[in-house]
Short mmCIF file of C-alpha atoms in Angstrom, two decimals:
data_model
loop_
_atom_site.label_atom_id
_atom_site.label_comp_id
_atom_site.label_asym_id
_atom_site.label_seq_id
_atom_site.Cartn_x
_atom_site.Cartn_y
_atom_site.Cartn_z
CA MET L 7 -8.76 15.77 18.49
CA ALA L 8 -8.39 12.01 18.06
CA ARG L 9 -5.17 10.82 19.69
CA THR L 10 -5.47 7.29 18.33
CA HIS L 11 -5.19 6.84 14.60
CA VAL L 12 -6.32 3.61 12.97
CA ILE L 13 -4.86 2.80 9.54
CA LEU L 14 -6.42 0.04 7.47
CA ILE L 15 -3.76 -1.22 5.07
CA ASN L 16 -4.70 -2.79 1.77
CA LEU L 17 -2.45 -4.11 -0.97
CA GLY L 18 -3.18 -1.31 -3.43
CA THR L 19 -4.74 -0.42 -6.72
CA PRO L 20 -3.88 1.71 -9.73
CA SER L 21 -5.04 5.30 -9.34
CA ALA L 22 -7.00 5.17 -12.60
CA PRO L 23 -7.99 2.59 -15.24
CA THR L 24 -5.34 3.85 -17.64
CA ALA L 25 -2.21 2.21 -19.01
CA GLU L 26 -0.05 4.89 -17.35
CA ALA L 27 -1.57 4.35 -13.89
CA VAL L 28 -1.45 0.57 -14.22
CA ARG L 29 2.18 0.77 -15.35
CA ALA L 30 3.14 2.85 -12.30
CA PHE L 31 1.30 0.49 -9.95
CA LEU L 32 2.77 -2.66 -11.51
CA GLU L 33 6.27 -1.21 -11.43
CA GLU L 34 6.08 -0.40 -7.73
CA PHE L 35 4.47 -3.76 -6.92
CA LEU L 36 6.74 -5.90 -9.07
CA LEU L 37 9.95 -4.18 -7.94
CA ASP L 38 9.33 -5.24 -4.36
CA PRO L 39 11.84 -8.03 -3.66
CA LEU L 40 9.26 -9.64 -1.36
CA VAL L 41 6.92 -10.04 -4.35
CA VAL L 42 9.29 -11.18 -7.10
CA ASP L 43 12.03 -13.45 -5.88
CA TYR L 44 14.57 -12.94 -8.64
CA PRO L 45 17.80 -10.95 -8.43
CA GLY L 46 17.33 -7.36 -9.58
CA TRP L 47 19.97 -7.65 -12.32
CA PHE L 48 17.86 -10.42 -13.86
CA TRP L 49 14.33 -9.20 -13.13
CA ARG L 50 14.53 -5.44 -13.82
CA PRO L 51 15.28 -5.75 -17.57
CA ILE L 52 12.43 -8.25 -17.98
CA LEU L 53 10.08 -5.98 -16.08
CA LYS L 54 11.09 -2.79 -17.93
CA ARG L 55 11.40 -4.22 -21.45
CA LEU L 56 8.62 -6.79 -21.49
CA VAL L 57 6.11 -6.65 -18.66
CA LEU L 58 5.71 -2.87 -18.38
CA LYS L 59 5.48 -2.48 -22.16
CA SER L 60 2.94 -5.21 -22.89
CA ARG L 61 0.77 -5.69 -19.82
CA PRO L 62 -0.50 -2.24 -18.70
CA GLU L 63 -2.86 -1.63 -21.65
CA ARG L 64 -4.48 -5.07 -21.31
CA VAL L 65 -4.83 -4.72 -17.55
CA ALA L 66 -6.18 -1.15 -17.87
CA GLU L 67 -8.87 -2.43 -20.22
CA LEU L 68 -9.93 -4.98 -17.60
CA TYR L 69 -9.95 -2.30 -14.90
CA ARG L 70 -12.14 -0.04 -17.08
CA SER L 71 -14.75 -2.80 -17.24
CA ILE L 72 -15.14 -2.87 -13.42
CA TRP L 73 -14.19 0.71 -12.42
CA HIS L 74 -16.74 2.71 -10.41
CA ALA L 75 -17.39 6.43 -10.78
CA ASP L 76 -15.62 7.02 -7.45
CA GLY L 77 -12.64 4.68 -7.96
CA SER L 78 -11.54 1.09 -8.23
CA PRO L 79 -13.63 -1.60 -6.56
CA LEU L 80 -10.89 -2.05 -3.95
CA GLU L 81 -10.82 1.65 -3.15
CA VAL L 82 -14.61 1.94 -2.98
CA GLY L 83 -14.78 -1.05 -0.63
CA THR L 84 -11.90 0.17 1.52
CA ARG L 85 -13.44 3.63 1.89
CA SER L 86 -16.71 1.98 2.94
CA MET L 87 -14.88 -0.01 5.64
CA VAL L 88 -13.16 3.15 6.87
CA ARG L 89 -16.51 4.96 7.21
CA ALA L 90 -18.13 2.02 9.00
CA LEU L 91 -15.24 1.59 11.44
CA ALA L 92 -15.03 5.34 12.11
CA THR L 93 -18.74 5.38 12.93
CA ARG L 94 -18.38 2.38 15.21
CA LEU L 95 -15.30 3.71 17.06
CA GLY L 96 -16.51 7.28 17.46
CA ASP L 97 -14.74 10.61 17.76
CA ASP L 98 -11.87 9.35 19.93
CA PHE L 99 -10.36 7.65 16.87
CA HIS L 100 -9.27 8.87 13.48
CA VAL L 101 -9.71 6.10 10.91
CA THR L 102 -8.05 6.17 7.52
CA PHE L 103 -6.55 3.79 4.99
CA ALA L 104 -3.34 3.34 3.12
CA TYR L 105 -1.99 1.10 0.42
CA ARG L 106 1.22 -0.86 0.45
CA TYR L 107 1.58 -0.08 -3.25
CA GLY L 108 0.12 3.07 -4.77
CA ALA L 109 -1.59 6.02 -3.14
CA PRO L 110 -2.43 6.87 -0.47
CA SER L 111 0.81 5.38 0.77
CA LEU L 112 1.46 3.90 4.17
CA CYS L 113 4.34 6.34 4.59
CA GLY L 114 1.98 9.24 3.86
CA ALA L 115 -0.67 7.97 6.29
CA LEU L 116 1.89 7.66 9.07
CA GLU L 117 3.23 11.14 8.33
CA THR L 118 -0.31 12.55 8.46
CA ALA L 119 -0.84 10.86 11.83
CA ARG L 120 2.43 12.32 13.11
CA GLN L 121 1.52 15.81 11.94
CA ALA L 122 -1.89 15.48 13.59
CA GLY L 123 -0.21 14.68 16.91
CA ALA L 124 -1.21 11.02 17.11
CA GLU L 125 -0.12 9.43 20.34
CA ARG L 126 -1.05 5.94 19.27
CA ILE L 127 -1.31 4.30 15.87
CA VAL L 128 -3.10 1.04 15.23
CA ALA L 129 -2.39 -0.35 11.78
CA THR L 130 -3.84 -3.55 10.43
CA SER L 131 -3.70 -5.31 7.11
CA LEU L 132 -6.92 -5.93 5.22
CA CYS L 133 -5.35 -8.54 2.95
CA ILE L 134 -7.70 -11.49 3.14
CA SER L 135 -5.07 -14.10 2.47
CA PRO L 136 -2.40 -14.50 5.13
CA SER L 137 0.34 -14.62 2.52
CA SER L 138 3.81 -14.35 3.98
CA PHE L 139 4.97 -11.88 1.30
CA ARG L 140 2.02 -9.56 1.97
CA MET L 141 2.52 -9.57 5.71
CA ALA L 142 6.31 -9.20 5.39
CA SER L 143 5.94 -6.40 2.85
CA VAL L 144 3.43 -4.46 4.99
CA ALA L 145 5.59 -4.99 8.08
CA SER L 146 8.72 -3.88 6.23
CA ALA L 147 6.97 -0.78 4.87
CA SER L 148 5.69 0.03 8.35
CA ARG L 149 9.16 -0.24 9.87
CA SER L 150 10.71 1.92 7.15
CA SER L 151 7.95 4.52 7.36
CA ILE L 152 8.10 4.74 11.14
CA THR L 153 11.88 5.11 10.99
CA LEU L 154 11.52 8.03 8.54
CA ILE L 155 8.84 9.99 10.37
CA ALA L 156 8.97 8.73 13.95
CA LYS L 157 8.44 10.73 17.06
CA PRO L 158 10.96 9.73 19.74
CA THR L 159 8.21 7.90 21.69
CA TRP L 160 7.05 5.78 18.73
CA THR L 161 8.41 2.28 18.45
CA SER L 162 8.22 -0.48 15.92
CA THR L 163 8.88 -3.92 17.32
CA GLN L 164 8.78 -7.44 15.99
CA LEU L 165 8.88 -6.29 12.39
CA PRO L 166 11.22 -7.67 9.73
CA THR L 167 14.26 -5.52 9.15
CA GLN L 168 14.32 -5.69 5.34
CA ASP L 169 13.62 -2.24 3.87
CA SER L 170 11.32 -2.41 0.88
CA ALA L 171 8.87 0.34 1.73
CA GLY L 172 9.74 2.68 -1.08
CA CYS L 173 9.28 5.72 1.15
CA SER L 174 11.61 8.60 0.44
#
């Protein structure tokens, strides 16, 4: 059994090229206060009444034009990286991926590692741009997830304290 789990974290993608899946993804993404820097009382009505009613169908149409038989381009590429890294690291490591927004979630990946008896977790962001919101959002989600599912010996250090992980 692999005692070290490696989680490659990507931003996320809708689960399907449909308006419903895009709407769910956009809602989770755009409700993160690290992504949209407006007060909730101002932003939520705009999001719910305008953005989530008009944008999902147009975006879903664009996704349909690039979607692969086995998922979104981001998911296909991420799965390919997971397979390559798992091959390179060998049987002593369990390699998986998670998304900050969407599924599989970071919270779910950490819970799976806990249930599998992971003694060590190495998580790294695959976001190619070192954007402060992306790094802060992934770090915040990691802290929140670890707090929810932690073994007593797990620690999370040097992570922002703002909770925006969306884990329940």
